[in-house]
């Protein structure tokens, strides 16, 4: 049992090392000219090991489930969609260290500045949103195609996107706290 925990921690450290070194190289050389081989060398791993963690270079910075929302959603008790999503965001951020939040945020901001990555994220968005809708619908006791679920998930993602945009412009902003306040406002009916 302890061996499994040790193995998981080693895998998490290797993943973070790959990400840290990749972003260092992206900043120094640029995303497009940095190769997987250069990233692997900087992370002191083989290219084959790189590909066990990330199927492509693009996967380093595309919707890496930051914060780990779907997992947190699955642990939420049944309830109203916005309440369930707010609880999931809170739990997801609470499970991360300050360093993990900062690194994840930096990856998300970076992904929004490279046109190829922006397009890749747009391609992947429907699958993530569909997955979120399914879990939220289950927690709300509704069908996945219920328009109220679509509306609630859309409203939450819209509010979070607005806070994310503000956070990208102001890295000193406490993004998780601001997301929680914004979702509390949405949860209360957006009264002024």
mmCIF file of C-alpha atoms in Angstrom:
data_model
loop_
_atom_site.group_PDB
_atom_site.id
_atom_site.type_symbol
_atom_site.label_atom_id
_atom_site.label_comp_id
_atom_site.label_asym_id
_atom_site.label_seq_id
_atom_site.Cartn_x
_atom_site.Cartn_y
_atom_site.Cartn_z
ATOM 1 C CA UNK A 1 0.000 0.000 0.000
ATOM 2 C CA UNK A 2 2.803 2.439 0.881
ATOM 3 C CA UNK A 3 4.513 1.481 -2.372
ATOM 4 C CA UNK A 4 1.466 2.664 -4.351
ATOM 5 C CA UNK A 5 1.556 6.036 -2.585
ATOM 6 C CA UNK A 6 5.271 6.364 -3.230
ATOM 7 C CA UNK A 7 4.797 5.467 -6.905
ATOM 8 C CA UNK A 8 1.989 8.039 -7.284
ATOM 9 C CA UNK A 9 4.106 10.781 -5.656
ATOM 10 C CA UNK A 10 7.007 9.930 -7.977
ATOM 11 C CA UNK A 11 4.706 10.110 -11.009
ATOM 12 C CA UNK A 12 3.343 13.484 -9.819
ATOM 13 C CA UNK A 13 6.888 14.820 -9.318
ATOM 14 C CA UNK A 14 7.945 13.610 -12.773
ATOM 15 C CA UNK A 15 4.869 15.223 -14.357
ATOM 16 C CA UNK A 16 5.555 18.524 -12.596
ATOM 17 C CA UNK A 17 9.238 18.395 -13.583
ATOM 18 C CA UNK A 18 8.276 17.900 -17.216
ATOM 19 C CA UNK A 19 5.842 20.821 -17.033
ATOM 20 C CA UNK A 20 8.300 23.091 -15.214
ATOM 21 C CA UNK A 21 11.115 22.403 -17.681
ATOM 22 C CA UNK A 22 8.817 22.683 -20.700
ATOM 23 C CA UNK A 23 7.595 26.097 -19.632
ATOM 24 C CA UNK A 24 11.102 27.270 -18.871
ATOM 25 C CA UNK A 25 12.107 26.275 -22.404
ATOM 26 C CA UNK A 26 8.950 27.799 -23.921
ATOM 27 C CA UNK A 27 9.778 31.119 -22.231
ATOM 28 C CA UNK A 28 13.431 30.996 -23.292
ATOM 29 C CA UNK A 29 13.057 29.661 -26.855
ATOM 30 C CA UNK A 30 9.377 29.890 -27.767
ATOM 31 C CA UNK A 31 6.712 27.222 -27.929
ATOM 32 C CA UNK A 32 6.971 26.392 -31.618
ATOM 33 C CA UNK A 33 10.736 25.818 -31.717
ATOM 34 C CA UNK A 34 11.006 23.828 -28.481
ATOM 35 C CA UNK A 35 11.068 20.082 -29.189
ATOM 36 C CA UNK A 36 9.908 17.147 -27.095
ATOM 37 C CA UNK A 37 13.489 15.887 -27.118
ATOM 38 C CA UNK A 38 14.720 19.177 -25.597
ATOM 39 C CA UNK A 39 12.024 19.020 -22.922
ATOM 40 C CA UNK A 40 12.881 15.402 -22.100
ATOM 41 C CA UNK A 41 16.586 16.227 -21.843
ATOM 42 C CA UNK A 42 15.907 19.196 -19.544
ATOM 43 C CA UNK A 43 13.635 17.051 -17.346
ATOM 44 C CA UNK A 44 16.282 14.277 -17.302
ATOM 45 C CA UNK A 45 13.943 11.676 -18.770
ATOM 46 C CA UNK A 46 13.735 9.861 -22.087
ATOM 47 C CA UNK A 47 11.398 10.982 -24.882
ATOM 48 C CA UNK A 48 9.523 7.694 -24.342
ATOM 49 C CA UNK A 49 8.894 8.672 -20.709
ATOM 50 C CA UNK A 50 7.675 12.090 -21.866
ATOM 51 C CA UNK A 51 5.092 10.391 -24.079
ATOM 52 C CA UNK A 52 3.847 8.245 -21.175
ATOM 53 C CA UNK A 53 2.864 11.466 -19.419
ATOM 54 C CA UNK A 54 1.859 13.626 -22.395
ATOM 55 C CA UNK A 55 0.770 12.130 -25.753
ATOM 56 C CA UNK A 56 1.879 15.308 -27.579
ATOM 57 C CA UNK A 57 3.691 18.566 -26.838
ATOM 58 C CA UNK A 58 0.323 20.311 -27.218
ATOM 59 C CA UNK A 59 -1.015 18.244 -24.278
ATOM 60 C CA UNK A 60 1.358 20.101 -21.943
ATOM 61 C CA UNK A 61 -0.802 23.214 -22.169
ATOM 62 C CA UNK A 62 -4.282 22.225 -23.285
ATOM 63 C CA UNK A 63 -7.122 21.849 -20.826
ATOM 64 C CA UNK A 64 -5.089 19.949 -18.279
ATOM 65 C CA UNK A 65 -8.120 19.816 -15.973
ATOM 66 C CA UNK A 66 -6.872 22.760 -13.944
ATOM 67 C CA UNK A 67 -8.305 22.821 -11.436
ATOM 68 C CA UNK A 68 -9.192 19.090 -11.317
ATOM 69 C CA UNK A 69 -12.863 19.980 -11.652
ATOM 70 C CA UNK A 70 -14.464 16.759 -12.903
ATOM 71 C CA UNK A 71 -12.924 14.764 -10.083
ATOM 72 C CA UNK A 72 -14.135 17.311 -7.528
ATOM 73 C CA UNK A 73 -17.604 17.353 -9.124
ATOM 74 C CA UNK A 74 -17.925 13.606 -8.715
ATOM 75 C CA UNK A 75 -17.381 13.986 -4.961
ATOM 76 C CA UNK A 76 -20.047 16.685 -4.507
ATOM 77 C CA UNK A 77 -23.330 15.877 -2.762
ATOM 78 C CA UNK A 78 -26.546 16.183 -4.770
ATOM 79 C CA UNK A 79 -27.857 19.723 -5.132
ATOM 80 C CA UNK A 80 -28.659 22.634 -7.380
ATOM 81 C CA UNK A 81 -26.286 22.860 -10.368
ATOM 82 C CA UNK A 82 -24.633 26.167 -9.461
ATOM 83 C CA UNK A 83 -24.192 25.036 -5.845
ATOM 84 C CA UNK A 84 -22.654 21.747 -6.983
ATOM 85 C CA UNK A 85 -20.281 23.514 -9.380
ATOM 86 C CA UNK A 86 -19.302 26.125 -6.792
ATOM 87 C CA UNK A 87 -18.536 23.350 -4.308
ATOM 88 C CA UNK A 88 -16.478 21.543 -6.925
ATOM 89 C CA UNK A 89 -14.397 24.626 -7.728
ATOM 90 C CA UNK A 90 -13.805 25.192 -4.017
ATOM 91 C CA UNK A 91 -12.763 21.567 -3.460
ATOM 92 C CA UNK A 92 -10.570 21.482 -6.558
ATOM 93 C CA UNK A 93 -8.642 24.589 -5.559
ATOM 94 C CA UNK A 94 -8.422 23.453 -1.914
ATOM 95 C CA UNK A 95 -6.738 20.225 -3.068
ATOM 96 C CA UNK A 96 -3.930 22.175 -4.755
ATOM 97 C CA UNK A 97 -0.933 23.867 -3.180
ATOM 98 C CA UNK A 98 -0.292 27.549 -3.842
ATOM 99 C CA UNK A 99 2.555 26.504 -6.162
ATOM 100 C CA UNK A 100 0.275 24.153 -8.122
ATOM 101 C CA UNK A 101 -2.345 26.892 -8.475
ATOM 102 C CA UNK A 102 0.270 29.374 -9.705
ATOM 103 C CA UNK A 103 1.772 26.862 -12.150
ATOM 104 C CA UNK A 104 -1.637 25.788 -13.468
ATOM 105 C CA UNK A 105 -2.724 29.379 -13.894
ATOM 106 C CA UNK A 106 0.490 30.190 -15.761
ATOM 107 C CA UNK A 107 -0.140 27.238 -18.106
ATOM 108 C CA UNK A 108 -3.713 28.364 -18.765
ATOM 109 C CA UNK A 109 -2.634 31.953 -19.484
ATOM 110 C CA UNK A 110 0.161 30.715 -21.746
ATOM 111 C CA UNK A 111 -2.253 28.458 -23.656
ATOM 112 C CA UNK A 112 -4.415 31.491 -24.388
ATOM 113 C CA UNK A 113 -1.490 33.355 -25.983
ATOM 114 C CA UNK A 114 -0.318 30.759 -28.538
ATOM 115 C CA UNK A 115 -2.787 30.565 -31.450
ATOM 116 C CA UNK A 116 -2.284 26.822 -32.028
ATOM 117 C CA UNK A 117 -2.980 26.101 -28.375
ATOM 118 C CA UNK A 118 -6.024 28.346 -28.305
ATOM 119 C CA UNK A 119 -7.451 26.383 -31.246
ATOM 120 C CA UNK A 120 -6.563 23.064 -29.589
ATOM 121 C CA UNK A 121 -8.365 24.103 -26.404
ATOM 122 C CA UNK A 122 -11.426 25.132 -28.383
ATOM 123 C CA UNK A 123 -11.448 21.692 -30.031
ATOM 124 C CA UNK A 124 -11.313 19.976 -26.644
ATOM 125 C CA UNK A 125 -13.860 22.193 -24.874
ATOM 126 C CA UNK A 126 -17.029 20.371 -26.011
ATOM 127 C CA UNK A 127 -15.846 17.062 -24.545
ATOM 128 C CA UNK A 128 -14.985 18.652 -21.192
ATOM 129 C CA UNK A 129 -18.272 20.575 -21.057
ATOM 130 C CA UNK A 130 -20.206 17.416 -21.934
ATOM 131 C CA UNK A 131 -18.449 15.545 -19.149
ATOM 132 C CA UNK A 132 -19.229 18.340 -16.669
ATOM 133 C CA UNK A 133 -22.883 18.476 -17.802
ATOM 134 C CA UNK A 134 -23.280 14.741 -17.260
ATOM 135 C CA UNK A 135 -21.933 14.865 -13.706
ATOM 136 C CA UNK A 136 -23.907 18.011 -12.806
ATOM 137 C CA UNK A 137 -27.093 16.502 -14.215
ATOM 138 C CA UNK A 138 -26.572 13.408 -12.090
ATOM 139 C CA UNK A 139 -26.019 15.509 -8.960
ATOM 140 C CA UNK A 140 -29.148 17.562 -9.736
ATOM 141 C CA UNK A 141 -31.295 14.523 -10.535
ATOM 142 C CA UNK A 142 -31.975 15.740 -14.077
ATOM 143 C CA UNK A 143 -31.436 14.428 -17.570
ATOM 144 C CA UNK A 144 -28.140 15.472 -19.132
ATOM 145 C CA UNK A 145 -29.979 17.177 -21.995
ATOM 146 C CA UNK A 146 -32.227 19.200 -19.649
ATOM 147 C CA UNK A 147 -31.978 22.844 -20.831
ATOM 148 C CA UNK A 148 -31.716 24.004 -17.208
ATOM 149 C CA UNK A 149 -28.480 22.014 -16.839
ATOM 150 C CA UNK A 150 -27.141 23.542 -20.077
ATOM 151 C CA UNK A 151 -28.038 27.008 -18.813
ATOM 152 C CA UNK A 152 -26.521 26.524 -15.358
ATOM 153 C CA UNK A 153 -23.271 25.014 -16.685
ATOM 154 C CA UNK A 154 -23.054 27.760 -19.324
ATOM 155 C CA UNK A 155 -23.614 30.473 -16.724
ATOM 156 C CA UNK A 156 -20.970 29.039 -14.389
ATOM 157 C CA UNK A 157 -18.394 28.621 -17.155
ATOM 158 C CA UNK A 158 -19.159 32.144 -18.387
ATOM 159 C CA UNK A 159 -18.666 33.648 -14.931
ATOM 160 C CA UNK A 160 -15.475 31.644 -14.379
ATOM 161 C CA UNK A 161 -14.152 32.699 -17.807
ATOM 162 C CA UNK A 162 -14.717 36.357 -16.918
ATOM 163 C CA UNK A 163 -12.827 35.972 -13.626
ATOM 164 C CA UNK A 164 -10.104 33.990 -15.422
ATOM 165 C CA UNK A 165 -9.652 36.823 -17.904
ATOM 166 C CA UNK A 166 -9.314 39.298 -15.029
ATOM 167 C CA UNK A 167 -6.869 36.958 -13.259
ATOM 168 C CA UNK A 168 -4.774 36.700 -16.433
ATOM 169 C CA UNK A 169 -4.459 40.501 -16.469
ATOM 170 C CA UNK A 170 -3.803 40.734 -12.727
ATOM 171 C CA UNK A 171 -1.743 37.751 -11.472
ATOM 172 C CA UNK A 172 -1.840 39.198 -7.933
ATOM 173 C CA UNK A 173 -5.596 38.563 -7.860
ATOM 174 C CA UNK A 174 -6.634 35.698 -5.584
ATOM 175 C CA UNK A 175 -8.237 33.772 -8.439
ATOM 176 C CA UNK A 176 -9.764 30.930 -6.409
ATOM 177 C CA UNK A 177 -11.326 33.363 -3.909
ATOM 178 C CA UNK A 178 -12.595 35.615 -6.695
ATOM 179 C CA UNK A 179 -14.107 32.626 -8.535
ATOM 180 C CA UNK A 180 -15.858 31.575 -5.326
ATOM 181 C CA UNK A 181 -17.250 35.091 -4.757
ATOM 182 C CA UNK A 182 -18.437 35.293 -8.363
ATOM 183 C CA UNK A 183 -20.149 31.903 -8.122
ATOM 184 C CA UNK A 184 -21.756 32.915 -4.806
ATOM 185 C CA UNK A 185 -23.166 35.937 -6.628
ATOM 186 C CA UNK A 186 -24.469 33.700 -9.410
ATOM 187 C CA UNK A 187 -25.874 31.292 -6.853
ATOM 188 C CA UNK A 188 -27.782 34.143 -5.194
ATOM 189 C CA UNK A 189 -29.453 35.087 -8.463
ATOM 190 C CA UNK A 190 -27.054 37.840 -9.641
ATOM 191 C CA UNK A 191 -28.846 40.523 -7.657
ATOM 192 C CA UNK A 192 -27.170 43.914 -7.590
#
